[in-house]
């Protein structure tokens, strides 16, 4: 699954040249963004077909950083909403932030934080280096509820735990 990971709406000094949007593939298979689009609140749209084909495929755990020079999407410093659509125009993810963004403040997507809690292996160090007051927690569209995943994992581990106990008992 490809999600918003982080955005930098207010780089040090002059905007928008230093602005960027970072996406991450948290799934187990590569995601081909050919035909995908990314839009902001004002409806300005970036087409992934505009980046080199070699960069359109994002490996599991891989990231894609889109600079303003590529997207031409201006990230408002007073709040904005970004939408990620696949080639069938289905909404894949949404990232919204509100309030004044400080210079050099990186906005980390709530979805990414939640996903990281489940898949701890995925570059947790990227949020480790930020102090809490630097991080503006934002709400993102969640396609799969992390709570649901936790429940499923808990149920599955219970089942497997039960099977193991049963097998041990059978051996005795
Ligand atoms: Ca800006
Ligand atoms: Ca600035």
Short mmCIF file of N, CA and C and ligand atoms in Angstrom, two decimals:
data_model
loop_
_atom_site.label_atom_id
_atom_site.label_comp_id
_atom_site.label_asym_id
_atom_site.label_seq_id
_atom_site.Cartn_x
_atom_site.Cartn_y
_atom_site.Cartn_z
N UNK A 1 0.84 -1.19 0.00
CA UNK A 1 0.00 0.00 0.00
C UNK A 1 0.88 1.25 0.00
N UNK A 2 0.52 2.19 -0.84
CA UNK A 2 1.28 3.44 -0.91
C UNK A 2 0.53 4.52 -0.14
N UNK A 3 1.22 5.16 0.78
CA UNK A 3 0.60 6.20 1.62
C UNK A 3 1.45 7.45 1.65
N UNK A 4 0.82 8.55 2.07
CA UNK A 4 1.58 9.74 2.40
C UNK A 4 2.40 9.41 3.64
N UNK A 5 3.66 9.83 3.64
CA UNK A 5 4.48 9.63 4.84
C UNK A 5 4.72 10.96 5.53
N UNK A 6 5.31 11.89 4.79
CA UNK A 6 5.64 13.20 5.38
C UNK A 6 5.51 14.28 4.31
N UNK A 7 5.29 15.51 4.78
CA UNK A 7 5.36 16.66 3.87
C UNK A 7 6.13 17.78 4.57
N UNK A 8 6.77 18.61 3.77
CA UNK A 8 7.45 19.80 4.30
C UNK A 8 6.81 21.01 3.62
N UNK A 9 5.77 21.61 4.28
CA UNK A 9 5.07 22.73 3.64
C UNK A 9 5.81 24.06 3.74
N UNK A 10 6.66 24.20 4.77
CA UNK A 10 7.30 25.50 5.00
C UNK A 10 8.80 25.34 5.20
N UNK A 11 9.53 25.12 4.11
CA UNK A 11 10.99 24.96 4.23
C UNK A 11 11.63 26.26 4.70
N UNK A 12 12.82 26.14 5.28
CA UNK A 12 13.57 27.31 5.74
C UNK A 12 13.77 28.25 4.56
N UNK A 13 13.46 29.52 4.80
CA UNK A 13 13.66 30.50 3.73
C UNK A 13 12.49 30.52 2.76
N UNK A 14 12.79 30.73 1.53
CA UNK A 14 11.78 30.98 0.52
C UNK A 14 11.01 29.72 0.15
N UNK A 15 9.68 29.83 0.16
CA UNK A 15 8.81 28.77 -0.37
C UNK A 15 8.59 29.14 -1.83
N UNK A 16 8.16 28.24 -2.69
CA UNK A 16 7.90 26.84 -2.44
C UNK A 16 9.03 25.93 -2.90
N UNK A 17 10.18 26.52 -3.30
CA UNK A 17 11.22 25.72 -3.95
C UNK A 17 11.70 24.52 -3.15
N UNK A 18 11.71 24.65 -1.80
CA UNK A 18 12.21 23.55 -0.98
C UNK A 18 11.13 22.60 -0.49
N UNK A 19 9.89 22.83 -0.90
CA UNK A 19 8.78 21.98 -0.42
C UNK A 19 8.87 20.57 -1.02
N UNK A 20 8.43 19.58 -0.24
CA UNK A 20 8.37 18.23 -0.79
C UNK A 20 7.25 17.42 -0.14
N UNK A 21 6.87 16.38 -0.85
CA UNK A 21 5.84 15.42 -0.39
C UNK A 21 6.49 14.05 -0.46
N UNK A 22 6.45 13.30 0.63
CA UNK A 22 7.08 11.98 0.63
C UNK A 22 6.03 10.88 0.78
N UNK A 23 6.12 9.89 -0.09
CA UNK A 23 5.22 8.73 -0.06
C UNK A 23 6.01 7.51 0.35
N UNK A 24 5.33 6.53 0.96
CA UNK A 24 6.01 5.29 1.33
C UNK A 24 5.13 4.10 0.98
N UNK A 25 5.79 3.04 0.52
CA UNK A 25 5.09 1.79 0.23
C UNK A 25 5.24 0.88 1.46
N UNK A 26 4.15 0.74 2.22
CA UNK A 26 4.20 -0.08 3.43
C UNK A 26 3.78 -1.53 3.16
N UNK A 27 3.49 -1.83 1.90
CA UNK A 27 3.04 -3.18 1.55
C UNK A 27 4.19 -4.13 1.28
N UNK A 28 3.85 -5.34 0.87
CA UNK A 28 4.86 -6.37 0.62
C UNK A 28 5.18 -6.52 -0.86
N UNK A 29 4.43 -5.79 -1.71
CA UNK A 29 4.69 -5.86 -3.15
C UNK A 29 4.93 -4.46 -3.70
N UNK A 30 5.61 -4.40 -4.83
CA UNK A 30 5.90 -3.11 -5.46
C UNK A 30 4.60 -2.45 -5.92
N UNK A 31 4.57 -1.13 -5.88
CA UNK A 31 3.41 -0.39 -6.36
C UNK A 31 3.83 0.43 -7.57
N UNK A 32 3.12 0.23 -8.67
CA UNK A 32 3.40 0.99 -9.88
C UNK A 32 2.45 2.18 -9.93
N UNK A 33 3.00 3.39 -9.86
CA UNK A 33 2.17 4.60 -9.79
C UNK A 33 1.82 5.16 -11.17
N UNK A 34 2.12 4.39 -12.21
CA UNK A 34 1.75 4.83 -13.55
C UNK A 34 0.25 5.10 -13.63
N UNK A 35 -0.14 6.31 -14.02
CA UNK A 35 -1.56 6.65 -14.12
C UNK A 35 -2.14 7.22 -12.84
N UNK A 36 -1.36 7.20 -11.74
CA UNK A 36 -1.84 7.76 -10.47
C UNK A 36 -1.75 9.28 -10.52
N UNK A 37 -2.53 9.92 -9.61
CA UNK A 37 -2.48 11.37 -9.50
C UNK A 37 -2.46 11.79 -8.04
N UNK A 38 -2.01 13.01 -7.81
CA UNK A 38 -1.96 13.59 -6.46
C UNK A 38 -2.50 15.02 -6.57
N UNK A 39 -3.50 15.33 -5.74
CA UNK A 39 -4.12 16.66 -5.80
C UNK A 39 -4.08 17.35 -4.45
N UNK A 40 -4.17 18.68 -4.48
CA UNK A 40 -4.27 19.43 -3.22
C UNK A 40 -5.68 19.97 -3.07
N UNK A 41 -5.88 20.72 -1.99
CA UNK A 41 -7.18 21.30 -1.66
C UNK A 41 -7.75 22.15 -2.79
N UNK A 42 -6.87 22.86 -3.48
CA UNK A 42 -7.32 23.77 -4.53
C UNK A 42 -7.61 23.04 -5.85
N UNK A 43 -7.32 21.72 -5.88
CA UNK A 43 -7.60 20.95 -7.09
C UNK A 43 -6.43 20.86 -8.05
N UNK A 44 -5.31 21.48 -7.68
CA UNK A 44 -4.09 21.38 -8.49
C UNK A 44 -3.66 19.90 -8.51
N UNK A 45 -3.42 19.36 -9.69
CA UNK A 45 -3.17 17.93 -9.81
C UNK A 45 -1.81 17.63 -10.44
N UNK A 46 -1.12 16.66 -9.82
CA UNK A 46 0.15 16.17 -10.35
C UNK A 46 -0.07 14.76 -10.90
N UNK A 47 0.48 14.51 -12.09
CA UNK A 47 0.37 13.17 -12.71
C UNK A 47 1.70 12.44 -12.56
N UNK A 48 1.63 11.24 -11.98
CA UNK A 48 2.86 10.47 -11.76
C UNK A 48 3.54 10.08 -13.07
N UNK A 49 2.79 10.12 -14.16
CA UNK A 49 3.39 9.79 -15.46
C UNK A 49 4.43 10.84 -15.86
N UNK A 50 4.47 11.98 -15.14
CA UNK A 50 5.45 13.02 -15.45
C UNK A 50 6.84 12.74 -14.89
N UNK A 51 6.94 11.75 -13.98
CA UNK A 51 8.28 11.43 -13.48
C UNK A 51 8.83 10.26 -14.29
N UNK A 52 10.16 10.08 -14.32
CA UNK A 52 10.75 8.99 -15.11
C UNK A 52 10.15 7.63 -14.73
N UNK A 53 9.94 6.79 -15.73
CA UNK A 53 9.33 5.47 -15.52
C UNK A 53 10.07 4.67 -14.45
N UNK A 54 11.40 4.83 -14.39
CA UNK A 54 12.20 4.08 -13.41
C UNK A 54 11.84 4.45 -11.97
N UNK A 55 11.25 5.63 -11.78
CA UNK A 55 10.88 6.07 -10.43
C UNK A 55 9.41 5.79 -10.12
N UNK A 56 8.64 5.39 -11.12
CA UNK A 56 7.20 5.20 -10.92
C UNK A 56 6.87 3.94 -10.13
N UNK A 57 7.79 2.97 -10.15
CA UNK A 57 7.57 1.74 -9.41
C UNK A 57 8.26 1.85 -8.06
N UNK A 58 7.50 1.68 -6.98
CA UNK A 58 8.06 1.85 -5.64
C UNK A 58 8.08 0.50 -4.92
N UNK A 59 9.29 0.10 -4.56
CA UNK A 59 9.51 -1.20 -3.93
C UNK A 59 8.93 -1.24 -2.51
N UNK A 60 8.68 -2.45 -1.97
CA UNK A 60 8.21 -2.56 -0.58
C UNK A 60 9.18 -1.86 0.37
N UNK A 61 8.65 -1.00 1.22
CA UNK A 61 9.49 -0.24 2.14
C UNK A 61 10.12 0.99 1.50
N UNK A 62 9.96 1.10 0.19
CA UNK A 62 10.58 2.21 -0.56
C UNK A 62 9.80 3.50 -0.42
N UNK A 63 10.51 4.59 -0.64
CA UNK A 63 9.89 5.91 -0.55
C UNK A 63 10.05 6.67 -1.86
N UNK A 64 9.14 7.60 -2.07
CA UNK A 64 9.24 8.48 -3.23
C UNK A 64 9.06 9.91 -2.74
N UNK A 65 10.07 10.73 -2.97
CA UNK A 65 9.99 12.14 -2.58
C UNK A 65 9.72 12.98 -3.81
N UNK A 66 8.61 13.71 -3.76
CA UNK A 66 8.22 14.57 -4.87
C UNK A 66 8.47 16.03 -4.48
N UNK A 67 9.31 16.68 -5.25
CA UNK A 67 9.63 18.09 -4.96
C UNK A 67 8.64 18.99 -5.68
N UNK A 68 8.61 20.25 -5.21
CA UNK A 68 7.72 21.23 -5.85
C UNK A 68 8.03 21.34 -7.34
N UNK A 69 9.31 21.25 -7.67
CA UNK A 69 9.71 21.37 -9.08
C UNK A 69 9.07 20.29 -9.95
N UNK A 70 8.69 19.17 -9.32
CA UNK A 70 8.04 18.08 -10.06
C UNK A 70 6.52 18.22 -10.03
N UNK A 71 5.98 18.51 -8.84
CA UNK A 71 4.51 18.50 -8.68
C UNK A 71 3.84 19.82 -9.06
N UNK A 72 4.58 20.94 -8.85
CA UNK A 72 4.01 22.29 -9.03
C UNK A 72 2.83 22.51 -8.08
N UNK A 73 2.76 21.68 -7.02
CA UNK A 73 1.71 21.85 -6.01
C UNK A 73 2.29 22.67 -4.86
N UNK A 74 1.68 23.82 -4.59
CA UNK A 74 2.13 24.68 -3.48
C UNK A 74 1.46 24.20 -2.20
N UNK A 75 2.26 23.87 -1.20
CA UNK A 75 1.73 23.42 0.09
C UNK A 75 1.50 24.65 0.97
N UNK A 76 0.24 24.92 1.28
CA UNK A 76 -0.09 26.09 2.09
C UNK A 76 0.47 25.96 3.50
N UNK A 77 1.04 27.04 4.00
CA UNK A 77 1.64 27.00 5.34
C UNK A 77 0.58 27.10 6.44
N UNK A 78 -0.64 27.47 6.07
CA UNK A 78 -1.71 27.61 7.06
C UNK A 78 -2.69 26.46 7.03
N UNK A 79 -2.27 25.32 6.46
CA UNK A 79 -3.16 24.15 6.39
C UNK A 79 -3.50 23.80 4.95
N UNK A 80 -3.56 22.52 4.70
CA UNK A 80 -3.85 22.06 3.34
C UNK A 80 -4.32 20.60 3.41
N UNK A 81 -4.85 20.09 2.33
CA UNK A 81 -5.25 18.69 2.26
C UNK A 81 -4.72 18.12 0.95
N UNK A 82 -4.12 16.93 1.04
CA UNK A 82 -3.59 16.27 -0.15
C UNK A 82 -4.33 14.95 -0.36
N UNK A 83 -4.56 14.63 -1.61
CA UNK A 83 -5.29 13.41 -1.97
C UNK A 83 -4.45 12.59 -2.94
N UNK A 84 -4.41 11.28 -2.71
CA UNK A 84 -3.67 10.37 -3.58
C UNK A 84 -4.67 9.43 -4.25
N UNK A 85 -4.67 9.44 -5.58
CA UNK A 85 -5.61 8.60 -6.33
C UNK A 85 -4.84 7.59 -7.19
N UNK A 86 -5.37 6.38 -7.28
CA UNK A 86 -4.74 5.39 -8.19
C UNK A 86 -5.25 5.61 -9.61
N UNK A 87 -4.85 4.72 -10.53
CA UNK A 87 -5.19 4.95 -11.94
C UNK A 87 -6.67 4.77 -12.24
N UNK A 88 -7.42 4.14 -11.30
CA UNK A 88 -8.87 4.02 -11.51
C UNK A 88 -9.61 5.19 -10.83
N UNK A 89 -8.84 6.20 -10.37
CA UNK A 89 -9.38 7.39 -9.70
C UNK A 89 -9.91 7.09 -8.31
N UNK A 90 -9.53 5.93 -7.77
CA UNK A 90 -9.95 5.57 -6.42
C UNK A 90 -9.05 6.31 -5.41
N UNK A 91 -9.68 6.89 -4.37
CA UNK A 91 -8.91 7.59 -3.35
C UNK A 91 -8.14 6.57 -2.51
N UNK A 92 -6.81 6.68 -2.54
CA UNK A 92 -5.95 5.74 -1.82
C UNK A 92 -5.58 6.28 -0.45
N UNK A 93 -5.29 7.58 -0.37
CA UNK A 93 -4.92 8.17 0.91
C UNK A 93 -5.18 9.67 0.89
N UNK A 94 -5.31 10.20 2.09
CA UNK A 94 -5.57 11.63 2.25
C UNK A 94 -4.71 12.12 3.41
N UNK A 95 -4.10 13.27 3.26
CA UNK A 95 -3.32 13.86 4.35
C UNK A 95 -3.79 15.30 4.54
N UNK A 96 -4.24 15.61 5.76
CA UNK A 96 -4.69 16.96 6.05
C UNK A 96 -3.90 17.51 7.23
N UNK A 97 -3.52 18.77 7.13
CA UNK A 97 -2.90 19.43 8.28
C UNK A 97 -3.53 20.80 8.43
N UNK A 98 -3.60 21.26 9.68
CA UNK A 98 -4.24 22.55 9.94
C UNK A 98 -3.32 23.41 10.80
N UNK A 99 -3.62 24.69 10.87
CA UNK A 99 -2.83 25.59 11.70
C UNK A 99 -1.56 26.03 10.99
N UNK A 100 -0.88 26.97 11.58
CA UNK A 100 0.34 27.52 10.99
C UNK A 100 1.48 26.51 11.13
N UNK A 101 2.13 26.20 10.03
CA UNK A 101 3.27 25.28 10.04
C UNK A 101 4.55 26.10 10.20
N UNK A 102 5.37 25.72 11.17
CA UNK A 102 6.63 26.45 11.41
C UNK A 102 7.63 26.14 10.31
N UNK A 103 8.64 27.00 10.20
CA UNK A 103 9.68 26.77 9.20
C UNK A 103 10.42 25.47 9.54
N UNK A 104 10.64 24.66 8.54
CA UNK A 104 11.36 23.39 8.65
C UNK A 104 10.58 22.31 9.42
N UNK A 105 9.31 22.56 9.71
CA UNK A 105 8.51 21.57 10.43
C UNK A 105 8.03 20.48 9.46
N UNK A 106 8.35 19.24 9.80
CA UNK A 106 7.93 18.12 8.95
C UNK A 106 6.61 17.59 9.48
N UNK A 107 5.61 17.53 8.62
CA UNK A 107 4.32 16.97 8.99
C UNK A 107 4.36 15.47 8.71
N UNK A 108 4.12 14.67 9.74
CA UNK A 108 4.14 13.22 9.56
C UNK A 108 2.70 12.71 9.55
N UNK A 109 2.38 11.92 8.56
CA UNK A 109 1.02 11.42 8.41
C UNK A 109 0.65 10.46 9.54
N UNK A 110 -0.54 10.64 10.07
CA UNK A 110 -1.06 9.77 11.12
C UNK A 110 -1.09 8.31 10.64
N UNK A 111 -1.48 8.14 9.39
CA UNK A 111 -1.55 6.80 8.82
C UNK A 111 -0.20 6.11 8.88
N UNK A 112 0.86 6.86 8.57
CA UNK A 112 2.20 6.28 8.59
C UNK A 112 2.60 5.91 10.01
N UNK A 113 2.27 6.76 10.99
CA UNK A 113 2.61 6.48 12.38
C UNK A 113 1.92 5.20 12.83
N UNK A 114 0.63 5.07 12.49
CA UNK A 114 -0.12 3.88 12.89
C UNK A 114 0.42 2.63 12.21
N UNK A 115 0.75 2.76 10.93
CA UNK A 115 1.28 1.62 10.19
C UNK A 115 2.62 1.20 10.79
N UNK A 116 3.41 2.20 11.19
CA UNK A 116 4.72 1.92 11.76
C UNK A 116 4.60 1.17 13.08
N UNK A 117 3.54 1.48 13.84
CA UNK A 117 3.33 0.80 15.11
C UNK A 117 3.10 -0.70 14.89
N UNK A 118 2.49 -1.03 13.77
CA UNK A 118 2.21 -2.44 13.46
C UNK A 118 3.44 -3.09 12.81
N UNK A 119 3.97 -2.42 11.80
CA UNK A 119 5.15 -2.94 11.10
C UNK A 119 6.37 -2.17 11.61
N UNK A 120 6.82 -2.51 12.79
CA UNK A 120 7.88 -1.74 13.42
C UNK A 120 9.17 -1.73 12.61
N UNK A 121 9.30 -2.66 11.70
CA UNK A 121 10.54 -2.75 10.92
C UNK A 121 10.70 -1.59 9.95
N UNK A 122 9.60 -0.96 9.56
CA UNK A 122 9.66 0.09 8.54
C UNK A 122 10.17 1.40 9.13
N UNK A 123 11.37 1.72 8.79
CA UNK A 123 12.09 2.95 9.17
C UNK A 123 11.48 3.78 10.31
N UNK A 124 11.38 3.16 11.47
CA UNK A 124 10.85 3.88 12.64
C UNK A 124 11.80 5.00 13.04
N UNK A 125 13.05 4.90 12.62
CA UNK A 125 14.03 5.90 13.02
C UNK A 125 13.71 7.27 12.43
N UNK A 126 12.92 7.30 11.38
CA UNK A 126 12.60 8.58 10.77
C UNK A 126 11.70 9.42 11.66
N UNK A 127 10.95 8.79 12.57
CA UNK A 127 10.17 9.60 13.52
C UNK A 127 10.88 9.69 14.87
N UNK A 128 11.83 8.77 15.08
CA UNK A 128 12.57 8.73 16.34
C UNK A 128 13.35 10.03 16.55
N UNK A 129 13.86 10.60 15.48
CA UNK A 129 14.72 11.77 15.57
C UNK A 129 13.97 13.08 15.78
N UNK A 130 12.65 13.02 15.74
CA UNK A 130 11.87 14.24 15.91
C UNK A 130 11.32 14.32 17.33
N UNK A 131 11.45 15.47 17.96
CA UNK A 131 10.83 15.64 19.27
C UNK A 131 9.34 15.88 19.04
N UNK A 132 8.54 15.60 20.08
CA UNK A 132 7.09 15.64 19.93
C UNK A 132 6.59 17.02 19.48
N UNK A 133 7.20 18.09 20.01
CA UNK A 133 6.69 19.42 19.64
C UNK A 133 7.04 19.81 18.21
N UNK A 134 7.91 19.05 17.59
CA UNK A 134 8.21 19.31 16.19
C UNK A 134 7.22 18.61 15.28
N UNK A 135 6.51 17.66 15.86
CA UNK A 135 5.64 16.84 15.05
C UNK A 135 4.19 17.32 15.18
N UNK A 136 3.62 17.65 14.08
CA UNK A 136 2.23 18.07 14.06
C UNK A 136 1.40 16.86 13.63
N UNK A 137 0.77 16.21 14.63
CA UNK A 137 0.02 15.01 14.29
C UNK A 137 -1.24 15.38 13.52
N UNK A 138 -1.42 14.72 12.44
CA UNK A 138 -2.53 15.07 11.56
C UNK A 138 -3.40 13.85 11.32
N UNK A 139 -4.59 14.11 10.89
CA UNK A 139 -5.49 13.00 10.61
C UNK A 139 -5.41 12.64 9.14
N UNK A 140 -5.34 11.38 8.87
CA UNK A 140 -5.30 10.92 7.49
C UNK A 140 -6.41 9.93 7.24
N UNK A 141 -6.76 9.76 6.01
CA UNK A 141 -7.77 8.78 5.64
C UNK A 141 -7.21 7.39 5.91
N UNK A 142 -7.97 6.57 6.56
CA UNK A 142 -7.49 5.23 6.87
C UNK A 142 -8.37 4.22 6.15
N UNK A 143 -7.76 3.48 5.25
CA UNK A 143 -8.52 2.49 4.50
C UNK A 143 -8.73 1.23 5.33
N UNK A 144 -7.69 0.84 6.06
CA UNK A 144 -7.81 -0.33 6.91
C UNK A 144 -7.58 0.13 8.34
N UNK A 145 -8.53 -0.14 9.19
CA UNK A 145 -8.40 0.31 10.57
C UNK A 145 -7.27 -0.43 11.27
N UNK A 146 -6.29 0.31 11.84
CA UNK A 146 -5.20 -0.34 12.58
C UNK A 146 -5.74 -1.16 13.74
N UNK A 147 -6.86 -0.68 14.33
CA UNK A 147 -7.45 -1.41 15.45
C UNK A 147 -7.92 -2.77 14.97
N UNK A 148 -8.56 -2.76 13.78
CA UNK A 148 -9.05 -4.00 13.20
C UNK A 148 -7.89 -4.97 12.95
N UNK A 149 -6.80 -4.43 12.40
CA UNK A 149 -5.61 -5.25 12.14
C UNK A 149 -5.09 -5.84 13.45
N UNK A 150 -5.07 -5.00 14.51
CA UNK A 150 -4.59 -5.47 15.82
C UNK A 150 -5.46 -6.62 16.32
N UNK A 151 -6.79 -6.46 16.14
CA UNK A 151 -7.71 -7.49 16.60
C UNK A 151 -7.48 -8.79 15.82
N UNK A 152 -7.34 -8.62 14.48
CA UNK A 152 -7.11 -9.80 13.64
C UNK A 152 -5.82 -10.51 14.07
N UNK A 153 -4.76 -9.72 14.28
CA UNK A 153 -3.48 -10.29 14.69
C UNK A 153 -3.62 -11.01 16.04
N UNK A 154 -4.37 -10.37 16.96
CA UNK A 154 -4.56 -10.97 18.27
C UNK A 154 -5.31 -12.29 18.17
N UNK A 155 -6.36 -12.30 17.32
CA UNK A 155 -7.16 -13.51 17.13
C UNK A 155 -6.30 -14.61 16.50
N UNK A 156 -5.53 -14.22 15.45
CA UNK A 156 -4.68 -15.19 14.76
C UNK A 156 -3.64 -15.79 15.71
N UNK A 157 -3.00 -14.92 16.51
CA UNK A 157 -1.97 -15.43 17.42
C UNK A 157 -2.61 -16.35 18.46
N UNK A 158 -3.85 -16.03 18.83
CA UNK A 158 -4.59 -16.89 19.76
C UNK A 158 -4.84 -18.26 19.17
N UNK A 159 -5.24 -18.26 17.89
CA UNK A 159 -5.51 -19.53 17.20
C UNK A 159 -4.23 -20.35 17.10
N UNK A 160 -3.14 -19.68 16.62
CA UNK A 160 -1.88 -20.40 16.46
C UNK A 160 -1.34 -20.86 17.81
N UNK A 161 -1.51 -19.98 18.81
CA UNK A 161 -1.09 -20.35 20.16
C UNK A 161 -1.83 -21.59 20.61
N UNK A 162 -3.11 -21.64 20.32
CA UNK A 162 -3.94 -22.79 20.67
C UNK A 162 -3.49 -24.05 19.97
N UNK A 163 -3.14 -23.92 18.67
CA UNK A 163 -2.69 -25.07 17.90
C UNK A 163 -1.41 -25.64 18.50
N UNK A 164 -0.47 -24.72 18.83
CA UNK A 164 0.82 -25.16 19.38
C UNK A 164 0.61 -25.90 20.70
N UNK A 165 -0.24 -25.31 21.56
CA UNK A 165 -0.51 -25.95 22.85
C UNK A 165 -1.10 -27.34 22.63
N UNK A 166 -2.02 -27.43 21.66
CA UNK A 166 -2.69 -28.69 21.35
C UNK A 166 -1.67 -29.74 20.91
N UNK A 167 -0.74 -29.31 20.00
CA UNK A 167 0.26 -30.24 19.48
C UNK A 167 1.16 -30.74 20.59
N UNK A 168 1.53 -29.82 21.50
CA UNK A 168 2.40 -30.23 22.62
C UNK A 168 1.65 -31.27 23.47
N UNK A 169 0.37 -30.99 23.69
CA UNK A 169 -0.43 -31.90 24.51
C UNK A 169 -0.52 -33.29 23.86
N UNK A 170 -0.68 -33.28 22.51
CA UNK A 170 -0.81 -34.55 21.79
C UNK A 170 0.46 -35.38 21.89
N UNK A 171 1.62 -34.68 21.93
CA UNK A 171 2.90 -35.39 22.00
C UNK A 171 3.11 -36.05 23.37
N UNK A 172 2.47 -35.44 24.37
CA UNK A 172 2.74 -35.95 25.72
C UNK A 172 2.02 -37.27 25.98
CA1 LIG B 1 4.51 26.62 1.65
CA1 LIG B 2 9.61 29.25 4.44
#
